[in-house]
Short mmCIF file of C-alpha atoms (C1' of nucleotides) in Angstrom, two decimals:
data_model
loop_
_atom_site.label_atom_id
_atom_site.label_comp_id
_atom_site.label_asym_id
_atom_site.label_seq_id
_atom_site.Cartn_x
_atom_site.Cartn_y
_atom_site.Cartn_z
CA MET A 1392 3.85 -29.05 -39.34
CA LEU A 1393 4.43 -29.19 -35.63
CA ASP A 1394 7.52 -27.07 -36.08
CA LEU A 1395 5.45 -24.39 -37.74
CA ALA A 1396 2.99 -24.29 -34.87
CA ILE A 1397 5.74 -24.17 -32.26
CA LEU A 1398 7.60 -21.40 -34.00
CA GLY A 1399 4.38 -19.49 -34.49
CA LEU A 1400 3.63 -19.56 -30.79
CA LEU A 1401 7.19 -18.67 -29.85
CA GLU A 1402 7.04 -15.76 -32.28
CA GLU A 1403 4.66 -14.06 -29.88
CA ARG A 1404 6.22 -14.92 -26.56
CA GLU A 1405 8.67 -17.32 -25.03
CA LEU A 1406 7.21 -20.47 -23.60
CA HIS A 1407 8.14 -23.80 -22.10
CA GLY A 1408 7.04 -27.12 -23.54
CA TYR A 1409 4.16 -27.82 -21.26
CA GLU A 1410 2.67 -24.42 -21.90
CA ILE A 1411 3.09 -24.79 -25.65
CA ARG A 1412 1.07 -27.93 -25.51
CA ARG A 1413 -1.68 -26.20 -23.60
CA GLN A 1414 -1.81 -23.38 -26.11
CA LEU A 1415 -2.06 -25.87 -28.93
CA ARG A 1416 -4.78 -27.81 -27.17
CA ASP A 1417 -7.18 -25.03 -26.33
CA GLY A 1418 -5.70 -22.20 -28.35
CA LEU A 1419 -6.98 -22.97 -31.79
CA GLY A 1420 -8.69 -26.20 -32.62
CA LEU A 1421 -6.20 -27.36 -35.24
CA LEU A 1422 -3.46 -29.55 -33.93
CA ALA A 1423 -5.22 -30.29 -30.68
CA ASN A 1424 -3.93 -33.39 -28.93
CA VAL A 1425 -0.28 -33.07 -29.78
CA SER A 1426 1.42 -35.40 -27.39
CA PHE A 1427 4.58 -34.81 -25.43
CA GLY A 1428 6.10 -37.67 -27.28
CA SER A 1429 6.16 -35.56 -30.40
CA LEU A 1430 6.40 -32.12 -28.83
CA TYR A 1431 9.59 -32.53 -26.82
CA PRO A 1432 11.58 -34.20 -29.58
CA ALA A 1433 10.41 -31.45 -31.90
CA LEU A 1434 11.69 -28.80 -29.49
CA ALA A 1435 14.98 -30.64 -29.16
CA ARG A 1436 15.27 -30.79 -32.94
CA LEU A 1437 14.56 -27.10 -33.29
CA GLU A 1438 17.11 -26.29 -30.61
CA ALA A 1439 19.71 -28.47 -32.28
CA GLY A 1440 19.01 -26.70 -35.56
CA GLY A 1441 19.46 -23.32 -33.94
CA ALA A 1442 15.88 -22.20 -34.50
CA VAL A 1443 15.17 -21.77 -30.80
CA GLU A 1444 17.29 -21.40 -27.70
CA ALA A 1445 16.40 -22.68 -24.27
CA THR A 1446 17.06 -21.12 -20.90
CA GLU A 1447 16.79 -23.28 -17.82
CA ALA A 1448 14.54 -21.35 -15.49
CA ASP A 1449 13.77 -22.90 -12.12
CA SER A 1450 13.62 -20.54 -9.17
CA ALA A 1451 14.80 -17.48 -10.97
CA PRO A 1452 12.26 -14.68 -11.30
CA ALA A 1453 12.68 -14.94 -15.05
CA ARG A 1454 9.09 -15.79 -15.57
CA PRO A 1455 7.91 -15.83 -19.10
CA ALA A 1456 4.89 -13.65 -19.35
CA ALA A 1457 3.30 -10.96 -21.37
CA PRO A 1458 5.69 -8.25 -22.27
CA PRO A 1459 3.92 -4.90 -22.49
CA THR A 1460 2.86 -5.62 -26.04
CA GLY A 1461 -0.59 -6.95 -25.50
CA SER A 1462 -2.42 -8.56 -22.65
CA LEU A 1463 -2.88 -11.97 -24.14
CA SER A 1464 -3.07 -15.07 -22.07
CA GLY A 1465 0.31 -14.25 -20.61
CA GLU A 1466 -1.42 -12.72 -17.66
CA ARG A 1467 -2.86 -16.05 -16.83
CA ALA A 1468 0.65 -17.31 -16.52
CA VAL A 1469 1.35 -14.61 -13.98
CA LEU A 1470 -1.68 -15.60 -11.99
CA ARG A 1471 -0.65 -19.16 -12.19
CA ALA A 1472 2.87 -18.34 -11.16
CA ARG A 1473 1.61 -16.39 -8.16
CA HIS A 1474 -0.43 -19.40 -7.27
CA HIS A 1475 2.58 -21.16 -5.86
CA GLN A 1476 5.15 -19.16 -3.94
CA PRO A 1477 7.51 -17.31 -6.19
CA GLY A 1478 11.02 -18.18 -5.20
CA ARG A 1479 10.41 -21.89 -5.30
CA GLY A 1480 10.63 -23.59 -8.63
CA ARG A 1481 8.42 -26.45 -9.66
CA ARG A 1482 10.68 -28.53 -11.70
CA SER A 1483 13.38 -26.78 -13.64
CA ARG A 1484 11.51 -25.92 -16.78
CA LYS A 1485 13.11 -25.02 -20.04
CA VAL A 1486 11.86 -21.81 -21.49
CA TYR A 1487 12.28 -21.55 -25.22
CA ARG A 1488 12.89 -18.37 -27.16
CA ILE A 1489 12.87 -18.07 -30.94
CA THR A 1490 16.09 -17.01 -32.68
CA ASN A 1491 16.69 -15.12 -35.89
CA GLU A 1492 17.31 -18.40 -37.62
CA GLY A 1493 14.00 -19.56 -36.18
CA ARG A 1494 12.19 -16.57 -37.63
CA ARG A 1495 13.71 -17.25 -40.99
CA LEU A 1496 12.61 -20.88 -40.80
CA PHE A 1497 9.18 -19.80 -39.66
CA VAL A 1498 8.40 -17.66 -42.67
CA GLU A 1499 9.92 -20.31 -44.90
CA LEU A 1500 7.55 -22.93 -43.49
CA LEU A 1501 4.72 -20.45 -43.59
CA ALA A 1502 5.03 -19.60 -47.25
CA GLY A 1503 6.59 -22.94 -48.22
CA GLY A 1504 6.06 -24.65 -51.50
CA ALA A 1505 3.59 -27.49 -51.08
CA PRO A 1506 0.59 -26.84 -48.86
CA ASP A 1507 -1.14 -30.16 -48.93
CA ASP A 1508 -3.87 -30.92 -46.46
CA ALA A 1509 -6.47 -28.78 -44.80
CA ARG A 1510 -4.64 -28.84 -41.49
CA THR A 1511 -1.43 -27.42 -42.86
CA PHE A 1512 -3.26 -24.71 -44.73
CA GLY A 1513 -5.35 -23.82 -41.69
CA LEU A 1514 -2.25 -23.55 -39.59
CA ARG A 1515 -0.52 -21.39 -42.13
CA LEU A 1516 -3.48 -19.09 -42.46
CA ALA A 1517 -3.78 -18.82 -38.70
CA PHE A 1518 -0.30 -17.31 -38.66
CA ALA A 1519 -0.78 -15.38 -41.88
CA ARG A 1520 -0.38 -11.99 -40.27
CA HIS A 1521 3.35 -12.71 -40.19
CA LEU A 1522 3.39 -12.91 -43.97
CA ALA A 1523 3.84 -10.11 -46.43
CA PRO A 1524 0.57 -9.21 -48.19
CA GLN A 1525 1.56 -10.70 -51.51
CA ALA A 1526 2.78 -13.90 -49.89
CA ARG A 1527 -0.54 -14.11 -48.07
CA LEU A 1528 -2.41 -13.69 -51.31
CA ALA A 1529 -0.23 -16.31 -52.95
CA LEU A 1530 -1.00 -18.74 -50.13
CA LEU A 1531 -4.72 -18.20 -50.55
CA GLU A 1532 -4.70 -18.57 -54.30
CA ARG A 1533 -2.51 -21.63 -54.25
CA ARG A 1534 -4.97 -23.24 -51.91
CA ARG A 1535 -7.82 -22.11 -54.11
CA ALA A 1536 -6.28 -23.76 -57.16
CA GLN A 1537 -5.83 -26.98 -55.21
CA LEU A 1538 -9.43 -27.00 -54.10
CA LEU A 1539 -10.66 -26.37 -57.63
CA GLN A 1540 -8.70 -29.37 -58.82
CA ARG A 1541 -9.96 -31.49 -55.97
CA LEU A 1542 -13.52 -30.48 -56.71
CA ALA A 1543 -13.12 -31.52 -60.31
CA GLU A 1544 -11.80 -34.91 -59.23
CA VAL A 1545 -14.66 -35.49 -56.84
CA ARG A 1546 -17.18 -34.42 -59.45
CA ALA A 1547 -15.60 -36.75 -61.97
CA ALA A 1548 -15.89 -39.63 -59.54
CA THR A 1549 -19.55 -38.85 -58.91
CA GLY A 1550 -20.50 -38.75 -62.53
CA ASP A 1551 -19.98 -42.15 -64.03
CA ARG A 1552 -20.05 -44.51 -61.08
CA GLU A 1553 -23.24 -46.01 -59.70
CA LEU A 1554 -23.01 -45.64 -55.97
CA ASP A 1555 -25.52 -46.62 -53.37
CA ILE A 1556 -27.14 -43.90 -51.31
CA TYR A 1557 -24.54 -43.97 -48.55
CA ALA A 1558 -21.48 -43.78 -50.73
CA ARG A 1559 -23.18 -41.16 -52.86
CA SER A 1560 -24.04 -39.11 -49.83
CA VAL A 1561 -20.43 -39.19 -48.69
CA VAL A 1562 -19.17 -38.05 -52.06
CA GLU A 1563 -21.73 -35.30 -52.34
CA HIS A 1564 -21.08 -34.04 -48.88
CA THR A 1565 -17.38 -34.03 -49.58
CA ALA A 1566 -17.99 -31.95 -52.67
CA GLU A 1567 -20.17 -29.53 -50.72
CA GLY A 1568 -17.44 -29.15 -48.16
CA VAL A 1569 -14.94 -28.29 -50.85
CA GLU A 1570 -17.36 -25.77 -52.32
CA GLN A 1571 -17.86 -24.13 -48.98
CA ASP A 1572 -14.10 -23.92 -48.58
CA LEU A 1573 -13.89 -22.28 -51.97
CA ARG A 1574 -16.46 -19.67 -51.06
CA TRP A 1575 -14.57 -18.98 -47.87
CA LEU A 1576 -11.33 -18.58 -49.77
CA ASP A 1577 -12.96 -16.26 -52.27
CA ARG A 1578 -14.16 -14.07 -49.44
CA LEU A 1579 -10.68 -14.00 -47.95
CA ILE A 1580 -9.05 -13.21 -51.26
CA GLU A 1581 -11.54 -10.45 -51.86
CA ALA A 1582 -10.87 -8.94 -48.44
CA GLU A 1583 -7.15 -9.24 -49.06
CA ARG A 1584 -7.43 -7.38 -52.34
CA GLN A 1585 -9.56 -4.71 -50.73
CA SER A 1586 -6.98 -3.92 -48.11
CA SER A 1587 -3.75 -4.33 -49.99
CA GLY A 1588 -4.79 -3.46 -53.51
CA PRO A 1589 -5.60 0.24 -53.22
CA LEU A 1590 -2.49 0.93 -51.20
CA THR A 1591 0.14 -1.24 -52.76
CA ALA A 1592 -1.12 -1.26 -56.33
CA VAL A 1593 0.16 -4.75 -56.95
CA ALA A 1594 1.36 -5.51 -60.44
CA GLY A 1595 -0.72 -8.65 -60.60
CA GLY A 1596 -0.62 -10.42 -63.92
CA ALA A 1597 -2.90 -13.40 -64.20
CA GLU A 1598 -6.42 -12.12 -64.63
CA MET B 35 -8.38 -48.00 -42.25
CA LEU B 36 -6.83 -49.30 -45.41
CA ASP B 37 -7.95 -52.78 -44.44
CA LEU B 38 -11.50 -51.57 -44.20
CA ALA B 39 -11.40 -50.09 -47.68
CA ILE B 40 -9.84 -53.19 -49.18
CA LEU B 41 -12.34 -55.52 -47.59
CA GLY B 42 -15.17 -53.26 -48.63
CA LEU B 43 -14.13 -53.41 -52.26
CA LEU B 44 -13.56 -57.16 -52.13
CA GLU B 45 -16.99 -57.57 -50.59
CA GLU B 46 -18.45 -56.63 -53.94
CA ARG B 47 -16.16 -58.47 -56.29
CA GLU B 48 -12.77 -60.10 -56.35
CA LEU B 49 -9.90 -57.93 -57.43
CA HIS B 50 -6.15 -57.85 -57.76
CA GLY B 51 -3.97 -55.27 -56.07
CA TYR B 52 -3.44 -52.94 -58.97
CA GLU B 53 -7.15 -52.77 -59.64
CA ILE B 54 -7.92 -52.14 -55.98
CA ARG B 55 -5.66 -49.16 -56.10
CA ARG B 56 -7.41 -47.80 -59.14
CA GLN B 57 -10.80 -48.18 -57.51
CA LEU B 58 -9.56 -46.34 -54.46
CA ARG B 59 -8.06 -43.59 -56.53
CA ASP B 60 -10.99 -42.67 -58.71
CA GLY B 61 -13.76 -44.61 -57.02
CA LEU B 62 -14.58 -42.38 -54.12
CA GLY B 63 -12.43 -39.42 -53.21
CA LEU B 64 -11.53 -40.59 -49.71
CA LEU B 65 -8.32 -42.52 -49.52
CA ALA B 66 -7.12 -41.40 -52.91
CA ASN B 67 -3.38 -41.81 -53.42
CA VAL B 68 -2.87 -44.99 -51.49
CA SER B 69 0.51 -46.17 -52.58
CA PHE B 70 1.58 -49.67 -53.47
CA GLY B 71 4.01 -49.51 -50.63
CA SER B 72 1.11 -49.66 -48.22
CA LEU B 73 -1.38 -51.55 -50.35
CA TYR B 74 0.59 -54.71 -51.03
CA PRO B 75 1.79 -55.20 -47.48
CA ALA B 76 -1.79 -54.66 -46.34
CA LEU B 77 -3.00 -57.38 -48.71
CA ALA B 78 -0.25 -59.70 -47.50
CA ARG B 79 -1.27 -59.04 -43.90
CA LEU B 80 -4.90 -59.72 -44.64
CA GLU B 81 -4.00 -62.92 -46.42
CA ALA B 82 -1.79 -64.03 -43.55
CA GLY B 83 -4.66 -63.32 -41.18
CA GLY B 84 -7.03 -65.39 -43.26
CA ALA B 85 -9.29 -62.49 -44.19
CA VAL B 86 -8.68 -62.88 -47.89
CA GLU B 87 -7.38 -65.63 -50.10
CA ALA B 88 -5.39 -65.16 -53.25
CA THR B 89 -5.54 -67.13 -56.45
CA GLU B 90 -2.72 -66.79 -58.92
CA ALA B 91 -4.52 -66.02 -62.12
CA ASP B 92 -2.48 -65.44 -65.22
CA SER B 93 -4.27 -66.80 -68.24
CA ALA B 94 -7.28 -68.22 -66.46
CA PRO B 95 -10.65 -66.87 -67.58
CA ALA B 96 -11.44 -65.73 -64.04
CA ARG B 97 -11.05 -62.08 -64.89
CA PRO B 98 -12.47 -59.35 -62.71
CA ALA B 99 -13.24 -55.93 -64.03
CA ALA B 100 -15.14 -52.76 -63.33
CA PRO B 101 -18.41 -52.48 -65.20
CA PRO B 102 -18.51 -49.11 -66.98
CA THR B 103 -22.11 -48.25 -66.30
CA GLY B 104 -24.89 -50.71 -66.29
CA SER B 105 -23.90 -54.23 -66.95
CA LEU B 106 -21.94 -56.55 -64.75
CA SER B 107 -18.43 -57.77 -65.16
CA GLY B 108 -18.88 -59.20 -68.61
CA GLU B 109 -18.37 -56.58 -71.23
CA ARG B 110 -15.22 -54.85 -70.11
CA ALA B 111 -13.63 -58.22 -69.54
CA VAL B 112 -14.29 -59.05 -73.14
CA LEU B 113 -12.74 -55.81 -74.31
CA ARG B 114 -9.75 -56.33 -72.15
CA ALA B 115 -9.42 -59.92 -73.22
CA ARG B 116 -9.49 -58.89 -76.84
CA HIS B 117 -6.96 -56.22 -76.12
CA HIS B 118 -4.23 -58.66 -75.31
CA GLN B 119 -4.39 -62.20 -76.55
CA PRO B 120 -6.39 -64.44 -74.27
CA GLY B 121 -4.22 -67.29 -73.27
CA ARG B 122 -1.28 -65.03 -72.60
CA GLY B 123 -1.08 -63.50 -69.17
CA ARG B 124 0.46 -60.13 -68.43
CA ARG B 125 2.27 -60.81 -65.30
CA SER B 126 0.76 -63.47 -63.09
CA ARG B 127 -1.51 -61.31 -61.02
CA LYS B 128 -2.91 -62.33 -57.70
CA VAL B 129 -6.65 -62.09 -57.53
CA TYR B 130 -7.96 -61.69 -54.02
CA ARG B 131 -11.25 -63.00 -52.74
CA ILE B 132 -12.75 -62.21 -49.35
CA THR B 133 -13.29 -65.10 -46.93
CA ASN B 134 -15.85 -65.63 -44.21
CA GLU B 135 -13.29 -64.50 -41.69
CA GLY B 136 -12.78 -61.45 -43.86
CA ARG B 137 -16.47 -60.64 -43.80
CA ARG B 138 -16.51 -60.97 -40.04
CA LEU B 139 -13.51 -58.64 -39.80
CA PHE B 140 -15.13 -56.24 -42.24
CA VAL B 141 -18.28 -55.67 -40.20
CA GLU B 142 -16.16 -55.50 -37.06
CA LEU B 143 -14.09 -52.71 -38.57
CA LEU B 144 -17.20 -51.11 -39.97
CA ALA B 145 -19.05 -50.87 -36.70
CA GLY B 146 -15.92 -50.78 -34.55
CA GLY B 147 -15.60 -48.90 -31.30
CA ALA B 148 -13.70 -45.69 -31.92
CA PRO B 149 -14.48 -43.76 -35.09
CA ASP B 150 -12.04 -40.92 -34.86
CA ASP B 151 -11.38 -38.76 -37.84
CA ALA B 152 -13.52 -37.61 -40.72
CA ARG B 153 -11.83 -39.99 -43.14
CA THR B 154 -12.57 -43.10 -41.14
CA PHE B 155 -16.16 -42.08 -40.64
CA GLY B 156 -16.60 -41.26 -44.30
CA LEU B 157 -15.20 -44.59 -45.26
CA ARG B 158 -17.46 -46.40 -42.85
CA LEU B 159 -20.51 -44.55 -44.05
CA ALA B 160 -19.61 -45.25 -47.66
CA PHE B 161 -19.90 -48.95 -46.88
CA ALA B 162 -22.82 -48.55 -44.52
CA ARG B 163 -25.21 -50.59 -46.60
CA HIS B 164 -23.40 -53.65 -45.28
CA LEU B 165 -24.44 -52.76 -41.76
CA ALA B 166 -27.64 -53.68 -39.99
CA PRO B 167 -30.02 -50.71 -39.66
CA GLN B 168 -29.47 -50.27 -35.96
CA ALA B 169 -25.69 -50.49 -36.32
CA ARG B 170 -25.93 -47.85 -39.04
CA LEU B 171 -27.93 -45.59 -36.78
CA ALA B 172 -25.46 -46.18 -33.98
CA LEU B 173 -22.60 -45.18 -36.27
CA LEU B 174 -24.35 -41.97 -37.23
CA GLU B 175 -25.24 -40.99 -33.71
CA ARG B 176 -21.82 -41.78 -32.36
CA ARG B 177 -20.37 -39.47 -34.96
CA ARG B 178 -22.95 -36.86 -34.12
CA ALA B 179 -22.02 -36.93 -30.45
CA GLN B 180 -18.37 -36.51 -31.37
CA LEU B 181 -19.08 -33.53 -33.55
CA LEU B 182 -21.18 -31.88 -30.87
CA GLN B 183 -18.31 -32.20 -28.47
CA ARG B 184 -15.86 -30.90 -31.02
CA LEU B 185 -18.09 -27.92 -31.74
CA ALA B 186 -18.24 -27.09 -28.05
CA GLU B 187 -14.46 -27.19 -27.85
CA VAL B 188 -14.02 -24.93 -30.84
CA ARG B 189 -16.61 -22.51 -29.52
CA ALA B 190 -14.88 -22.46 -26.16
CA ALA B 191 -11.60 -21.62 -27.83
CA THR B 192 -13.19 -18.77 -29.77
CA GLY B 193 -14.73 -17.15 -26.75
CA ASP B 194 -12.01 -15.96 -24.44
CA ARG B 195 -8.97 -15.70 -26.67
CA GLU B 196 -8.08 -12.59 -28.58
CA LEU B 197 -7.19 -13.74 -32.06
CA ASP B 198 -6.22 -11.71 -35.05
CA ILE B 199 -8.48 -11.78 -38.07
CA TYR B 200 -6.71 -14.68 -39.76
CA ALA B 201 -6.68 -17.01 -36.81
CA ARG B 202 -10.23 -16.04 -36.02
CA SER B 203 -11.32 -16.73 -39.55
CA VAL B 204 -9.79 -20.18 -39.39
CA VAL B 205 -11.52 -20.99 -36.13
CA GLU B 206 -14.85 -19.70 -37.35
CA HIS B 207 -14.64 -21.55 -40.61
CA THR B 208 -13.75 -24.72 -38.73
CA ALA B 209 -16.82 -24.26 -36.57
CA GLU B 210 -19.00 -23.71 -39.62
CA GLY B 211 -17.66 -26.86 -41.16
CA VAL B 212 -18.54 -28.84 -38.07
CA GLU B 213 -22.01 -27.32 -38.08
CA GLN B 214 -22.52 -28.29 -41.68
CA ASP B 215 -21.43 -31.81 -40.86
CA LEU B 216 -23.95 -31.87 -38.04
CA ARG B 217 -26.78 -30.78 -40.31
CA TRP B 218 -25.76 -33.46 -42.77
CA LEU B 219 -25.75 -36.08 -40.05
CA ASP B 220 -29.13 -34.96 -38.82
CA ARG B 221 -30.55 -35.38 -42.30
CA LEU B 222 -29.05 -38.85 -42.54
CA ILE B 223 -30.34 -39.86 -39.13
CA GLU B 224 -33.77 -38.57 -40.01
CA ALA B 225 -33.80 -40.54 -43.24
CA GLU B 226 -32.59 -43.59 -41.40
CA ARG B 227 -35.40 -43.32 -38.87
CA GLN B 228 -37.93 -42.83 -41.63
CA SER B 229 -37.00 -46.03 -43.34
CA SER B 230 -36.24 -48.33 -40.44
CA GLY B 231 -38.46 -46.90 -37.72
CA PRO B 232 -41.94 -47.71 -38.98
CA LEU B 233 -40.97 -51.20 -40.01
CA THR B 234 -38.70 -52.41 -37.26
CA ALA B 235 -40.19 -50.54 -34.29
CA VAL B 236 -36.87 -50.44 -32.53
CA ALA B 237 -36.98 -50.79 -28.76
CA GLY B 238 -34.73 -47.80 -28.27
CA GLY B 239 -33.88 -46.98 -24.68
CA ALA B 240 -32.14 -43.69 -24.15
CA GLU B 241 -34.48 -40.93 -25.14
"C1'" DG C 810 0.74 -40.35 2.54
"C1'" DT C 811 -1.08 -40.15 -1.53
"C1'" DC C 812 -3.30 -37.90 -5.26
"C1'" DA C 813 -3.50 -34.32 -8.90
"C1'" DT C 814 -0.95 -31.11 -11.48
"C1'" DC C 815 3.14 -29.41 -13.48
"C1'" DA C 816 7.17 -30.65 -16.08
"C1'" DT C 817 10.48 -33.24 -19.12
"C1'" DG C 818 11.84 -36.77 -21.43
"C1'" DT C 819 12.63 -41.94 -23.82
"C1'" DA C 820 11.11 -46.26 -26.28
"C1'" DA C 821 8.24 -48.85 -29.01
"C1'" DG C 822 5.22 -49.05 -32.45
"C1'" DC C 823 1.63 -47.81 -36.12
"C1'" DC C 824 0.52 -46.24 -40.40
"C1'" DG C 825 1.69 -44.35 -44.08
"C1'" DT C 826 4.97 -42.39 -47.57
"C1'" DT C 827 8.77 -42.20 -51.32
"C1'" DA C 828 12.15 -44.53 -53.71
"C1'" DC C 829 13.95 -48.56 -55.50
"C1'" DA C 830 13.91 -53.27 -57.94
"C1'" DT C 831 11.75 -56.50 -61.00
"C1'" DG C 832 9.36 -58.11 -64.86
"C1'" DA C 833 5.77 -58.95 -68.62
"C1'" DT C 834 3.15 -56.91 -72.51
"C1'" DT C 835 1.72 -53.42 -75.99
"C1'" DG C 836 2.57 -49.94 -79.20
"C1'" DC C 837 5.67 -46.81 -81.75
"C1'" DG D 276 14.98 -50.98 -79.16
"C1'" DC D 277 12.31 -47.93 -76.11
"C1'" DA D 278 8.69 -46.03 -73.61
"C1'" DA D 279 4.27 -46.65 -71.35
"C1'" DT D 280 1.21 -49.35 -68.84
"C1'" DC D 281 0.25 -53.21 -66.03
"C1'" DA D 282 1.69 -55.73 -62.01
"C1'" DT D 283 4.03 -57.01 -57.59
"C1'" DG D 284 6.87 -56.32 -54.24
"C1'" DT D 285 10.99 -54.49 -50.70
"C1'" DA D 286 13.61 -50.88 -47.98
"C1'" DA D 287 14.13 -46.84 -45.76
"C1'" DC D 288 12.29 -43.35 -43.59
"C1'" DG D 289 8.88 -39.75 -41.40
"C1'" DG D 290 5.64 -38.13 -38.25
"C1'" DC D 291 2.83 -38.96 -34.75
"C1'" DT D 292 0.83 -41.91 -30.94
"C1'" DT D 293 0.82 -44.64 -26.68
"C1'" DA D 294 3.06 -46.18 -22.88
"C1'" DC D 295 6.67 -45.83 -19.77
"C1'" DA D 296 10.08 -43.45 -16.44
"C1'" DT D 297 11.19 -39.59 -13.49
"C1'" DG D 298 10.60 -36.05 -10.35
"C1'" DA D 299 8.98 -31.78 -7.84
"C1'" DT D 300 5.06 -29.44 -5.51
"C1'" DG D 301 0.67 -28.30 -3.38
"C1'" DA D 302 -3.78 -29.87 -1.68
"C1'" DC D 303 -6.54 -32.90 1.09
#
DNA sequence: GTCATCATGTAAGCCGTTACATGATTGC
DNA sequence: GCAATCATGTAACGGCTTACATGATGAC
């Protein structure tokens, strides 16, 4: 799961570990508080597996920053870099760049078979623009099916058992949360069909 | 967290491991799918720590069971006893009973200092009837404060960053979820104040 | 000179999982 | 005899956390 997030960030621009952590912390809420103790080993693993490659950049002007593509928060990095004299390096930091193998792994993780928890799904959806339209739709509908099943389970638990007000409130609120998620998903699926359907004319079977 | 759930179930009636797992699975949705690989070691730990005590019950008439709807542990036990010959035991199962130390530990875990994730809070609230009214209120308001902070963080992340529609949708939906949780908590706190306030006349300081 | 920030890493441990091993009983 | 369910446990491993170790740099 961490690997997915790292690769997703590196897909946009090259970064060093410390910066990756910052992006995860205040970038999107999911996966806040990843610690260095898991981040650095993860980067090492990815490098060993050939998914990313690292360049030692200390005093060299090879500053990672926004390539002309879009002025995202890369400009902040420039500001920050200007903050201390360019020409001096802080501590030799390792800047990571994604490889072709990394991109392959990324989409594999992104579309991968078993999307379990809410976190993983949220992360996948957050990077969903890197997926092909039909893979995106598949992701959404797989999640939808899961939630339907989960809702049924929760409802089943509510039915027979006699719970006190607190336990009952927890169960009901859980069910409401799942329902809200389902409505959200339905909206997303609808929007997805609106945009891709008329153009691509997908040969969709089931329905 | 598992300990809390186990003690909570044993607080109501004595159970053996297999049955505890069943209760967790289809009792309340939280903590479904606890595996034996974590359950049995947890029970052993609790027993070693003196929080529970086990009685080897094979053919003894001390049979626990889950009442289907209304009545207490009688009827199902009869059915089950008829099912296999009474006097023969399946495999000597260990029936666990909570001790005084266990009860102490239970309330400690229940009211304990740092309620982090949604699961832990849900579990605590599900057993909240075992808490004193003011401890219950404290639990709710501690959670509320956490969620307020979390909401602020998410909102902060949304503001400056330029996210594509998918990432943005994830962040927004996360925020909505937190808001729904807050409304839920407010309702619970209100109800709590309604019931305990007029009677107890709590000498509340901060507000 | 020492504190905060940037930057990278290692070691120990927690909490949970899957997979494996064992064994009794019931039903086909 | 064989499979399913009930019942208890062990072993190996996975992912993430905290705490620890190191070191440069800029600010006060």
